[in-house]
Every structure is written in C-alpha cells, then in structure tokens.
Amino acid sequence: MEPARKRGRSDMWEQFKLIAPDKVRCLVCSTELKYHGNTSSMIRHFTAKHGAAKNHGNTNQVDWKRELDEALVNMVVKDSQPFSIVDDCGFKEFVALLDPTYTLPSRKALKNMVVQKYEKEKAKAKAIMQRVEAVSLTADMWTSINMDAYLAVTCHYVDDSVKLAKVLLRVLPFPELHTAVNISAAMRSLMEEWGIEGKVTSIVTDAGANMVASVRSLNLRHALCFAHSLNLVVKKSLDATPGLENLRTRARKVVTFFKTSTRANEKLKEVQEQMNHPVKKLIQEVDTRWNSTFLMLQRLYEERQSVGAALATLKTDVRPLSSEDYETAAACLQLLAPFYQATVELSEEKRVSGSKVIPMTKMLMQYLYETIGKTSHNTAKLLGQNLVTAMQNKFETTENQTALTLSTLLDPRFKTIGFYNQVQAQASVRRLTAQCSQLIRYTPSHDSPTEEQPSTSAQPAPANVENPSSTGVNLWETLDRDASEARRARNATADATVEVQRYMTDPPVARSEDPLAYWRNHQNVYPHLFNLAKNVLCSPASSVPCERVFSKSGEVVSKKRNRLSPKTVEKIMYLNKNL
C-alpha cells in the first residue's frame, strides 16, 4: 500500500506505513498521523519522539542543511537572483514542497553567506596564484545603471596540468576619475594583493588613452585588444567606402520598420512560414560594433525574398532594397566574412588565442588580395582596398612585437609559417634562441654538481709569484669569474640553438590541436622552450573576457537589484565568474 515513489524520496517510509490514503502509522510507537501527500508531519513526529530524523540517507541533518545553504548561495550568484528571493511566496512554497525541514535563511543571513563564500573562494584562488610562474591580465572599465563605475581585471595563466585557466581578480568599484594615474594605482594595488606583481607578462586592453598610459606607467608590456583593433579597421573602411553608407542607412530603415511594427513583424513571420523558410528575425546595426553591420546585411540578404514579399503587402513608405543593393551587399559580405570569423575566434577564452594574432593578420591580408583580384564589383573593390590600407596602417609593426612573435613561434601549429614576412620570422627565431639561452644560463642544473670556481691556492704557485693563501689576496679572481661566465654563456647558447632548431624542424601540428596539449607531451623533450611557452601562451588576443564580465554585471545590477552596493556587486560578480 506504500507508494513506491515516496520510498525514493525519503527514508521516512522505512519508519512509517501508509494505512489509508490519508493516514500513516509509525512503526516504532504505532502512532497514527494524517498524511497530506508529503512527509513533513512524519519527520516532525519522528524527530520529536524518536531522535534525529533520518530522512536524507547517510547524511545527518546538519550536513544536509549545509549542502542546501551552499546550493542556495550558488543559485543566487550563478543565476543573478536577488537576496529577496528568500522572501518570495512562490519560492518559499517550492522549497517547502521539496524539503519541509529546511528553513530558508533571512535576506541578511543569505548576504552574509555570499560574503563568506567570496572570502573562501578568493583565498583558494590566491593560493593557486602563488604557484603560478607567469600570468597575463585583461582590463576594462564599465558604468552600471546606477552610474557606479567599475574596473574589471581578469587573470590568465597555464595551470599545473598545462591547461589554460582564468580567474576574475576583481570587479573593483572605481569612484575616482578615470585617469591613467588612478587606474595604474588601482592595478598596482591589485597585483600586490594577489602576489603577482613580478609575474605579469602582458596586459591586454582597448586603445583608450587612459588604459594605454596606465599600463605604460606600470612598466609592463601592453597588448592592444585585437578584436577592438579589427573593429576600428573595418569601421573606418566601411565609412570610407562611397555608396555603402547610403545602403546601410536604407537597410537600417527596413530593419527598424519590422522591429517596431507588430503587424510588420507578424507578416514577415507569416511569409517565411509560407515559403518554408526558418523563421528568423532581422538584426539591427549598432554604431559601435562593425560585426552588427555584417550581421544586419547578412540577415537581410538571406531573407531578401521574405522581406520583399512582406513589404509588398504592407502600407508603408519604407522601400525594400533593390537587386543592385543586394548584389552590393553580397559582394561586400564576401570581403567582410573572414573579419567576422577572426573576431569570433580571437575572442575565445578557453583556447590559446594570443599566438593567432600574427597568423590571422597574414591570412586576412592574403584573403583580401585574392578576393579583390577576383571581384568585378566596384564598391566591393573599393572596400577591399580600404581594408588593405587600414590593415597595413594598423598592423605594420605586429611582426616586430616580441611577445606576439614568441607566442607564434612557440605555438606548434604555426612556428615560422605563421609569419607574413619570413625575414622577420628568422629574426624572431634568433630572439627566441637568445631567450632560451638566457633561461638555460640562469637555471640551476639538477643533473650535475655545480662547477667549482678555480682556486689558485689549489694550484702550485708559479716561480716568483707569492701564493694567494699566504697574502689573503686572489689576483686572478675577477678574470677567473669572467672566464667561467663566458664558458657558461657559450654552452648555454649552444644548447639553446640545438633545442630551438630541433623544435623548429619538427613538422607543425594540425591547427585543430591544442598547443598546450603538445607542450604537455613534449615538456621533457624541449624543457626550456616548455617553460617559455607557459609564459607566453597564456596571453589572450583580446580584452573580451572583461567585456563578458560586464555583460553579466548588467544582469546583476538590474532594476530588481538596484540597491546593491558596489562592494556587494563585486563579491557576487567574483563568485559568478569564478565558480
């Protein structure tokens, strides 16, 4: 008579028997209780009369409550839920149905639990940072709907298992003026707090003058966000191409009409269904992001038949794009497609991306030259020429930048074939050899005993030369030290040359492979290059990780949570991005 579904939910059914649809009997004391479809009355009776309730398997009540509290905290920070959720009637009813014995914490208690979780997780992350040899940072600024300013800093590194890892260091409330001095002071304090001030290999930011100047004042290597750089290149090229602005303006009018008119939107959907096309909404262009221009024109071109048919049946002064317009759009989209692909690919966080900047620039230039040569469309040809000019101006020094060149060489997918200029590639190989030599030179050897300095006291004293041991003076000490240093430098250079050349002659791995997996498997084959690779391959190609933090921050600081203090926002965002 006992319902099987209840056995799977609560151990109370081991202590009670269902004797009627609305009644149960305690098997210990034979007390009969009303049954209302849940075990709450059974739990209360058993706890009061027979000791702690065993309604959660092998876990005791205290541990079970701790697990539920932990799950509640995780839900609040992961799903951007307000602390007031514990006061919501519907949520209370839901929790009571799941487990009547669980008492929801108050709003204040929940906030304190979030703070404790923050301190615990931050301490764990700081401990990990102590073991990391090199890190790369990304930084950006944001202003919330409450007009509170924040500075976000993310940290990227290669962990003990030779995998790419990331931690959000802080979403720092920033009420001060956004000057380079204030930003650099905040960054310096942050690096000291996390104990990474001597480990930062680069900081990736946008091209804002204050961000660039702040990194310069920290005396650290600055890397411009490649996604922002591509955005500037394409926007400038689009604006400089005659005819495209007019096409974009008319395209925006079409999209706006369907976005703002319920009737037009329903008509478009109806036409798409009649044509057996997937129902797709049009995409509006956003001034600050060129990829929105690409997506707007691409969607309009894909849905040109549906849009034209829908407009033909609607009373409006908005005119569809002409066949010539769509021909222009198609030709320009062909040129812009690889830029969109590059932006998406170089904005990844979980894969090595910094080493792709040089090869990606090379492939974009080659694609432009090939496509311009094939197209007969005048507007597309002009756009292609503008893109080439902007690319050359923006990235002409890319293959001279040490950090980018080393990361490209140490990415086993690219090595020297990733370079457009092979003269620069060979110069970069020499720089890599020099860095490898320096690493060998100053790395203590664990395989052989340290070379002892020659001692003149151990050698027979030449005739008419006084023995140093009798005078306390070693005349040859400086020369002997210089000679020993020269021997070590020569040996280090020779060893580095051999290691680098062996690595370079190995064929590149497939582009789909993970470069860190390669180094994990070859760390004993190329031990010094492995150490260099860990230092340079952790740098991302863009500051998009920070932008994603702020996208999530916009959900946290919402109308429903507009009373959150900046310090509480920081703790919630830290947990949201790091859990």
XYZ file of C-alpha atoms in Angstrom:
579
model
C 0.000 0.000 0.000
C 3.007 2.228 0.484
C 3.590 4.367 -2.622
C 6.857 3.395 -4.345
C 7.578 6.947 -5.410
C 7.846 8.008 -1.771
C 10.469 5.441 -0.979
C 12.797 7.046 -3.462
C 12.306 10.462 -1.911
C 12.501 9.954 1.861
C 13.788 7.407 4.348
C 10.713 8.200 6.471
C 8.919 5.399 4.661
C 11.231 2.985 6.467
C 9.704 4.225 9.745
C 6.054 4.659 8.689
C 3.396 2.609 6.914
C 0.599 4.030 4.786
C -2.585 2.516 6.234
C -5.081 4.696 4.332
C -4.873 7.213 1.510
C -4.740 10.000 4.123
C -3.227 8.219 7.138
C 0.136 6.690 8.187
C 1.262 4.683 11.244
C 4.634 4.988 12.992
C 6.315 1.577 13.047
C 8.186 2.456 16.254
C 5.344 3.631 18.528
C 2.215 2.818 16.415
C 1.069 6.462 16.459
C -1.253 7.260 13.580
C -0.823 10.565 11.708
C -2.689 12.388 8.980
C -1.000 12.110 5.576
C -1.253 15.107 3.212
C 0.958 13.960 0.350
C 4.320 14.849 1.967
C 6.455 13.606 4.837
C 6.620 16.802 6.923
C 4.326 15.551 9.734
C 6.191 12.231 9.776
C 9.553 13.996 10.104
C 8.313 16.253 12.913
C 6.872 13.270 14.820
C 9.956 11.107 14.398
C 12.328 13.930 15.375
C 10.301 14.844 18.484
C 9.613 11.289 19.695
C 12.467 9.155 18.437
C 15.509 11.419 17.868
C 17.081 12.926 14.729
C 15.157 12.285 11.546
C 16.944 10.060 9.061
C 15.288 11.499 6.012
C 18.364 12.154 3.960
C 20.147 8.839 3.663
C 23.592 8.749 5.227
C 23.868 12.496 5.704
C 22.826 13.962 9.023
C 20.504 16.931 9.290
C 23.271 19.497 9.890
C 25.276 18.403 6.860
C 22.151 18.357 4.733
C 21.265 21.919 5.730
C 24.826 22.993 4.932
C 24.520 21.468 1.463
C 21.208 23.210 0.854
C 22.622 26.549 2.048
C 25.557 26.088 -0.331
C 23.211 25.299 -3.215
C 21.121 28.382 -2.427
C 24.194 30.636 -2.457
C 25.337 29.126 -5.763
C 21.888 29.687 -7.270
C 21.858 33.333 -6.226
C 25.302 34.130 -7.672
C 25.089 31.957 -10.806
C 21.565 32.944 -11.811
C 21.827 36.596 -10.704
C 18.934 36.199 -8.284
C 18.196 38.926 -5.701
C 18.662 38.209 -1.995
C 14.959 38.961 -1.591
C 14.138 35.662 -3.311
C 14.026 34.077 0.161
C 11.037 36.329 0.929
C 9.096 35.435 -2.230
C 5.964 33.403 -1.508
C 6.265 31.190 -4.549
C 9.890 30.312 -3.792
C 9.033 29.529 -0.167
C 6.251 27.186 -1.263
C 8.531 25.479 -3.754
C 11.264 24.894 -1.142
C 8.723 23.681 1.432
C 7.438 21.104 -1.037
C 10.962 19.899 -1.818
C 12.027 19.678 1.833
C 9.699 20.835 4.643
C 12.533 20.515 7.194
C 14.687 23.155 5.513
C 14.381 26.645 6.941
C 15.275 29.355 4.437
C 17.825 31.888 5.732
C 16.817 35.522 6.051
C 17.852 38.006 3.405
C 20.623 39.340 5.672
C 21.848 35.822 6.513
C 21.943 34.935 2.802
C 24.027 38.008 2.069
C 26.470 37.030 4.848
C 26.692 33.525 3.370
C 27.615 35.040 -0.002
C 30.329 37.140 1.662
C 31.742 34.064 3.438
C 31.713 32.121 0.160
C 33.528 35.006 -1.520
C 36.277 35.092 1.114
C 36.711 31.310 0.947
C 36.915 31.131 -2.860
C 39.214 34.140 -3.060
C 41.630 32.577 -0.545
C 41.724 29.385 -2.626
C 42.415 31.359 -5.816
C 45.199 33.352 -4.149
C 46.866 30.121 -3.049
C 46.844 28.916 -6.653
C 48.348 32.211 -7.844
C 51.331 31.674 -5.554
C 52.296 28.587 -7.584
C 51.844 30.186 -10.994
C 55.007 31.369 -12.737
C 53.536 33.809 -15.276
C 50.186 35.480 -15.893
C 48.584 37.798 -18.417
C 45.894 40.326 -17.477
C 42.987 41.930 -19.293
C 41.407 45.129 -18.007
C 38.425 47.286 -18.898
C 36.022 49.791 -17.321
C 32.225 49.881 -17.082
C 29.457 52.056 -15.654
C 26.285 50.486 -14.215
C 22.687 51.719 -14.491
C 23.249 53.312 -11.059
C 26.176 55.270 -12.576
C 28.673 53.363 -10.429
C 31.985 52.849 -12.229
C 33.927 49.574 -12.065
C 37.347 48.356 -13.175
C 37.411 44.660 -14.078
C 40.655 42.688 -14.248
C 40.893 39.067 -15.370
C 43.987 36.912 -14.963
C 45.002 34.211 -17.467
C 47.637 31.551 -16.840
C 48.703 27.973 -17.577
C 47.886 25.752 -14.601
C 49.726 22.761 -13.118
C 48.088 20.390 -15.605
C 49.310 22.589 -18.504
C 45.845 23.838 -19.367
C 44.639 27.370 -19.923
C 42.958 28.793 -16.823
C 41.347 32.091 -15.887
C 40.324 33.857 -12.712
C 38.471 37.134 -12.312
C 40.630 39.074 -9.861
C 38.188 41.864 -9.097
C 35.305 43.965 -10.335
C 36.666 46.942 -8.466
C 34.361 49.865 -7.589
C 36.047 52.902 -9.140
C 34.550 56.214 -7.926
C 37.737 58.142 -8.793
C 38.345 59.958 -12.068
C 39.288 57.535 -14.845
C 42.788 58.930 -15.251
C 45.862 56.877 -16.083
C 47.326 57.683 -12.656
C 44.287 56.367 -10.788
C 43.945 53.279 -12.978
C 47.629 52.360 -12.650
C 47.466 52.857 -8.869
C 44.461 50.520 -8.653
C 46.170 47.945 -10.889
C 49.376 48.084 -8.859
C 47.462 47.594 -5.613
C 45.576 44.681 -7.142
C 48.754 42.936 -8.303
C 50.290 43.345 -4.855
C 47.156 41.957 -3.202
C 47.281 38.825 -5.363
C 51.067 38.472 -5.196
C 51.570 38.592 -8.972
C 53.434 41.887 -9.374
C 56.559 40.109 -10.694
C 54.687 37.570 -12.823
C 52.699 39.711 -15.267
C 53.940 39.174 -18.829
C 51.392 41.481 -20.507
C 48.188 43.450 -20.001
C 45.565 43.422 -22.760
C 43.261 46.468 -23.018
C 41.446 48.501 -25.639
C 43.109 51.508 -27.243
C 41.745 54.047 -24.729
C 44.417 56.646 -23.986
C 43.979 56.288 -20.226
C 44.310 52.484 -20.341
C 47.382 52.603 -22.589
C 49.071 55.239 -20.394
C 48.265 53.334 -17.198
C 49.968 50.164 -18.476
C 52.945 52.191 -19.622
C 53.324 53.744 -16.167
C 53.347 50.245 -14.667
C 56.324 49.461 -16.921
C 54.581 46.348 -18.263
C 54.152 45.074 -21.798
C 50.919 46.403 -23.296
C 48.954 44.399 -25.865
C 46.126 46.052 -27.762
C 42.912 44.072 -27.938
C 42.933 42.516 -31.412
C 39.117 42.422 -31.540
C 38.975 46.187 -30.906
C 41.695 46.781 -33.486
C 39.774 44.801 -36.112
C 36.631 46.719 -35.191
C 38.399 50.031 -35.863
C 39.872 48.753 -39.135
C 36.535 47.597 -40.547
C 34.516 50.586 -39.275
C 36.999 53.003 -40.812
C 36.954 51.089 -44.101
C 33.148 50.932 -44.234
C 32.845 54.665 -43.553
C 35.422 55.472 -46.251
C 33.688 53.440 -48.993
C 31.358 55.549 -51.215
C 27.864 54.129 -51.570
C 27.961 51.875 -48.523
C 26.682 54.484 -46.073
C 23.549 55.022 -48.162
C 22.996 51.266 -48.398
C 23.399 50.841 -44.647
C 21.007 53.737 -43.929
C 18.254 52.215 -46.065
C 18.925 48.778 -44.579
C 18.529 50.221 -41.069
C 15.170 51.729 -42.052
C 13.907 48.355 -43.262
C 15.047 46.592 -40.093
C 13.650 49.334 -37.823
C 10.251 49.057 -39.517
C 9.991 45.332 -38.834
C 11.381 45.778 -35.312
C 8.918 48.488 -34.304
C 5.747 47.332 -36.072
C 3.946 44.329 -34.599
C 1.922 43.913 -37.771
C 5.024 44.000 -39.990
C 6.823 41.518 -37.752
C 3.868 39.099 -37.854
C 3.614 39.483 -41.620
C 7.297 38.668 -42.081
C 6.904 35.577 -39.920
C 3.827 34.532 -41.927
C 5.654 34.948 -45.261
C 8.676 32.974 -44.014
C 6.409 30.099 -42.994
C 4.597 30.183 -46.344
C 7.947 29.984 -48.157
C 9.055 27.114 -45.886
C 11.907 29.267 -44.602
C 13.108 29.133 -40.994
C 11.548 31.970 -39.009
C 14.358 34.461 -38.407
C 14.211 37.977 -37.023
C 16.086 40.822 -38.670
C 19.162 42.204 -36.912
C 19.700 45.903 -36.247
C 23.059 47.611 -36.702
C 24.779 49.039 -33.619
C 27.000 52.025 -34.311
C 29.903 50.966 -32.105
C 30.292 47.414 -33.454
C 31.019 46.664 -37.080
C 30.019 42.998 -36.712
C 26.435 44.173 -36.195
C 26.671 45.765 -39.664
C 27.832 42.455 -41.069
C 25.034 40.529 -39.332
C 22.385 43.061 -40.403
C 23.355 42.873 -44.087
C 23.807 39.112 -43.956
C 20.344 38.513 -42.449
C 18.711 40.941 -44.885
C 20.390 39.193 -47.809
C 19.291 35.765 -46.547
C 15.696 36.952 -46.059
C 15.528 39.263 -49.108
C 12.628 37.336 -50.670
C 10.623 37.192 -47.448
C 11.285 40.863 -46.656
C 10.345 41.955 -50.171
C 7.117 39.932 -50.145
C 6.142 41.210 -46.705
C 6.760 44.873 -47.611
C 4.713 44.481 -50.796
C 1.613 43.641 -48.747
C 2.062 46.352 -46.117
C 1.097 50.015 -46.379
C 4.358 51.806 -45.695
C 6.718 54.283 -47.298
C 9.666 52.014 -46.426
C 11.016 50.586 -49.663
C 12.814 47.242 -49.942
C 16.408 47.132 -51.083
C 16.851 46.736 -54.830
C 18.504 43.812 -56.579
C 21.553 46.056 -57.150
C 21.648 46.782 -53.406
C 21.621 43.075 -52.610
C 24.333 42.473 -55.193
C 26.470 45.113 -53.486
C 25.738 43.643 -50.068
C 26.689 40.132 -51.227
C 30.000 41.308 -52.707
C 30.893 43.280 -49.566
C 29.819 40.436 -47.259
C 32.280 38.174 -49.029
C 35.084 40.561 -48.072
C 33.864 41.030 -44.507
C 33.137 37.369 -43.668
C 36.724 36.454 -42.647
C 36.912 39.527 -40.397
C 33.805 38.368 -38.592
C 35.260 34.851 -38.281
C 38.526 36.280 -36.917
C 36.701 38.430 -34.346
C 34.741 35.443 -33.045
C 37.738 33.103 -32.980
C 40.098 35.532 -31.270
C 37.537 36.316 -28.578
C 37.636 32.776 -27.173
C 38.678 32.398 -23.549
C 39.183 28.650 -23.197
C 41.671 28.250 -26.040
C 45.068 29.745 -26.769
C 44.443 32.876 -28.839
C 47.343 35.327 -28.437
C 49.531 33.229 -30.739
C 46.927 33.595 -33.521
C 47.284 37.362 -33.967
C 50.204 37.243 -36.426
C 48.923 34.244 -38.468
C 45.409 35.707 -38.520
C 46.715 39.045 -39.801
C 48.640 37.220 -42.508
C 45.615 35.197 -43.610
C 43.354 38.274 -43.687
C 45.801 40.147 -45.904
C 46.193 37.209 -48.271
C 42.414 36.749 -48.445
C 41.906 40.438 -49.261
C 44.459 40.408 -52.085
C 42.943 37.263 -53.617
C 39.318 38.440 -53.319
C 39.984 41.961 -54.630
C 41.643 40.416 -57.680
C 38.582 38.277 -58.397
C 35.730 40.739 -57.771
C 34.314 42.912 -60.532
C 32.030 44.921 -58.258
C 33.330 48.478 -57.925
C 32.003 49.125 -54.403
C 33.419 45.838 -53.114
C 36.749 46.561 -54.791
C 36.928 49.969 -53.100
C 36.005 48.410 -49.745
C 38.739 45.792 -50.205
C 41.353 48.445 -50.980
C 40.297 50.452 -47.928
C 40.574 47.326 -45.779
C 44.090 46.623 -47.084
C 45.226 50.178 -46.347
C 43.709 50.166 -42.860
C 45.220 46.748 -42.087
C 48.672 47.877 -43.181
C 48.477 51.035 -41.071
C 47.144 49.218 -38.004
C 49.278 46.072 -38.027
C 52.505 47.058 -39.806
C 54.577 46.557 -36.627
C 52.850 43.382 -35.436
C 55.688 41.076 -36.520
C 58.205 43.247 -34.635
C 56.491 42.836 -31.251
C 58.445 40.355 -29.135
C 55.519 38.940 -27.158
C 53.454 38.220 -30.277
C 56.353 36.781 -32.252
C 57.453 34.461 -29.437
C 53.920 33.190 -28.852
C 53.532 32.487 -32.580
C 56.844 30.608 -32.733
C 56.029 28.613 -29.601
C 52.625 27.622 -30.923
C 53.416 24.270 -32.590
C 50.588 24.891 -35.080
C 52.315 27.929 -36.601
C 56.043 28.400 -35.849
C 57.608 30.389 -38.719
C 54.875 29.593 -41.270
C 52.557 31.888 -39.328
C 54.609 34.933 -40.391
C 53.886 37.062 -43.445
C 57.489 38.310 -43.565
C 59.981 35.453 -43.365
C 62.875 37.847 -42.673
C 61.044 38.902 -39.521
C 60.362 35.241 -38.769
C 64.077 34.407 -38.748
C 64.835 37.462 -36.615
C 62.196 36.205 -34.184
C 63.827 32.766 -34.105
C 67.073 34.456 -33.080
C 65.243 36.318 -30.305
C 63.706 33.048 -29.145
C 67.145 31.401 -29.106
C 68.548 34.299 -27.056
C 65.722 33.998 -24.512
C 66.162 30.239 -24.336
C 69.919 30.713 -23.830
C 69.295 33.176 -21.017
C 66.931 30.727 -19.358
C 69.461 27.894 -19.581
C 72.237 30.159 -18.330
C 70.413 31.179 -15.161
C 68.617 27.920 -14.449
C 70.475 25.818 -11.844
C 71.270 22.337 -13.108
C 69.952 19.460 -11.002
C 71.674 16.804 -13.039
C 75.263 17.636 -12.252
C 77.100 19.278 -9.393
C 77.747 22.992 -9.614
C 81.010 23.803 -11.308
C 83.598 24.835 -8.772
C 85.489 28.050 -9.287
C 89.177 27.514 -9.959
C 91.242 28.247 -6.895
C 94.793 29.485 -7.268
C 95.531 28.149 -3.813
C 94.913 24.627 -5.092
C 97.500 25.003 -7.866
C 101.247 25.083 -7.463
C 102.354 28.687 -7.241
C 104.499 29.725 -10.190
C 108.026 30.761 -9.519
C 108.487 34.238 -8.030
C 104.643 34.602 -7.585
C 103.502 34.740 -3.995
C 100.854 32.137 -3.038
C 97.438 33.931 -2.566
C 96.706 31.851 0.521
C 99.610 33.458 2.269
C 98.532 37.017 1.399
C 94.731 36.695 1.526
C 94.527 38.221 -1.960
C 93.412 36.396 -5.128
C 94.781 38.420 -8.006
C 93.054 36.271 -10.651
C 89.590 36.148 -9.045
C 87.845 38.575 -11.472
C 89.408 37.071 -14.588
C 88.590 33.518 -13.467
C 84.986 34.539 -12.809
C 84.687 36.203 -16.241
C 86.184 33.154 -17.933
C 83.766 30.845 -16.130
C 80.841 33.102 -17.083
C 81.979 33.111 -20.718
C 82.115 29.286 -20.729
C 78.600 29.083 -19.268
C 77.260 31.637 -21.776
C 78.824 29.783 -24.715
C 77.471 26.437 -23.530
C 74.018 27.948 -22.919
C 73.956 29.486 -26.399
C 74.969 26.208 -27.995
C 72.359 24.240 -26.020
C 69.655 26.793 -26.796
C 70.483 26.747 -30.503
C 70.208 22.967 -30.598
C 66.907 22.935 -28.677
C 65.322 25.665 -30.815
C 66.472 24.170 -34.111
C 65.211 20.710 -33.147
C 61.836 22.194 -32.269
C 61.675 24.261 -35.466
C 62.460 21.284 -37.706
C 59.588 19.260 -36.233
C 56.570 19.498 -38.554
C 53.702 21.735 -37.314
C 50.766 20.014 -35.637
C 47.232 20.267 -37.009
C 45.565 23.633 -36.452
C 42.687 21.884 -34.674
C 45.017 20.558 -31.970
C 45.566 22.195 -28.596
C 49.081 23.714 -28.453
C 49.202 23.219 -24.681
C 48.498 19.501 -25.138
C 51.567 19.399 -27.398
C 53.718 21.053 -24.734
C 52.297 18.788 -22.049
C 53.577 15.829 -24.080
C 56.909 17.438 -25.042
C 57.928 19.193 -21.835
C 60.801 16.754 -21.306
C 61.886 16.926 -24.948
C 62.152 20.730 -25.014
C 62.306 21.632 -21.300
C 63.405 25.258 -21.650
C 61.081 26.065 -24.545
C 58.294 24.474 -22.493
C 58.907 26.989 -19.699
C 58.884 29.858 -22.190
C 55.713 28.534 -23.832
C 53.861 28.536 -20.500
C 54.807 32.191 -20.051
C 53.703 33.482 -23.470
C 50.803 31.251 -24.500
C 48.635 32.357 -21.578
C 48.067 35.812 -23.084
C 44.631 36.238 -24.730
C 44.257 38.087 -28.020
C 41.536 40.408 -26.766
C 40.038 42.040 -23.692
C 36.690 40.395 -24.436
C 36.841 38.404 -21.142
C 36.377 41.714 -19.312
C 33.521 42.707 -21.607
C 31.778 39.430 -20.809
C 32.154 40.206 -17.107
C 30.353 43.493 -17.666
C 27.638 41.834 -19.739
C 26.894 39.657 -16.728
C 27.214 42.667 -14.418
C 24.360 44.273 -16.330
C 22.186 41.341 -15.242
C 23.326 41.583 -11.621
C 22.802 45.349 -11.327
C 19.250 45.302 -12.680
C 16.110 47.232 -11.799
C 15.208 44.493 -9.331
C 18.626 44.742 -7.659
C 19.374 48.455 -7.974
C 20.059 48.847 -4.234
C 23.111 46.582 -4.252
C 26.220 48.364 -3.014
C 29.275 48.343 -5.314
C 31.153 46.139 -2.817
C 28.357 43.559 -2.828
C 28.246 43.680 -6.643
C 31.971 42.925 -6.668
C 31.557 39.843 -4.474
C 28.625 38.493 -6.465
C 30.459 39.015 -9.776
C 33.604 37.373 -8.438
C 31.653 34.257 -7.476
C 29.561 34.308 -10.644
C 32.612 34.225 -12.929
C 34.876 32.003 -10.804
C 32.585 29.242 -9.533
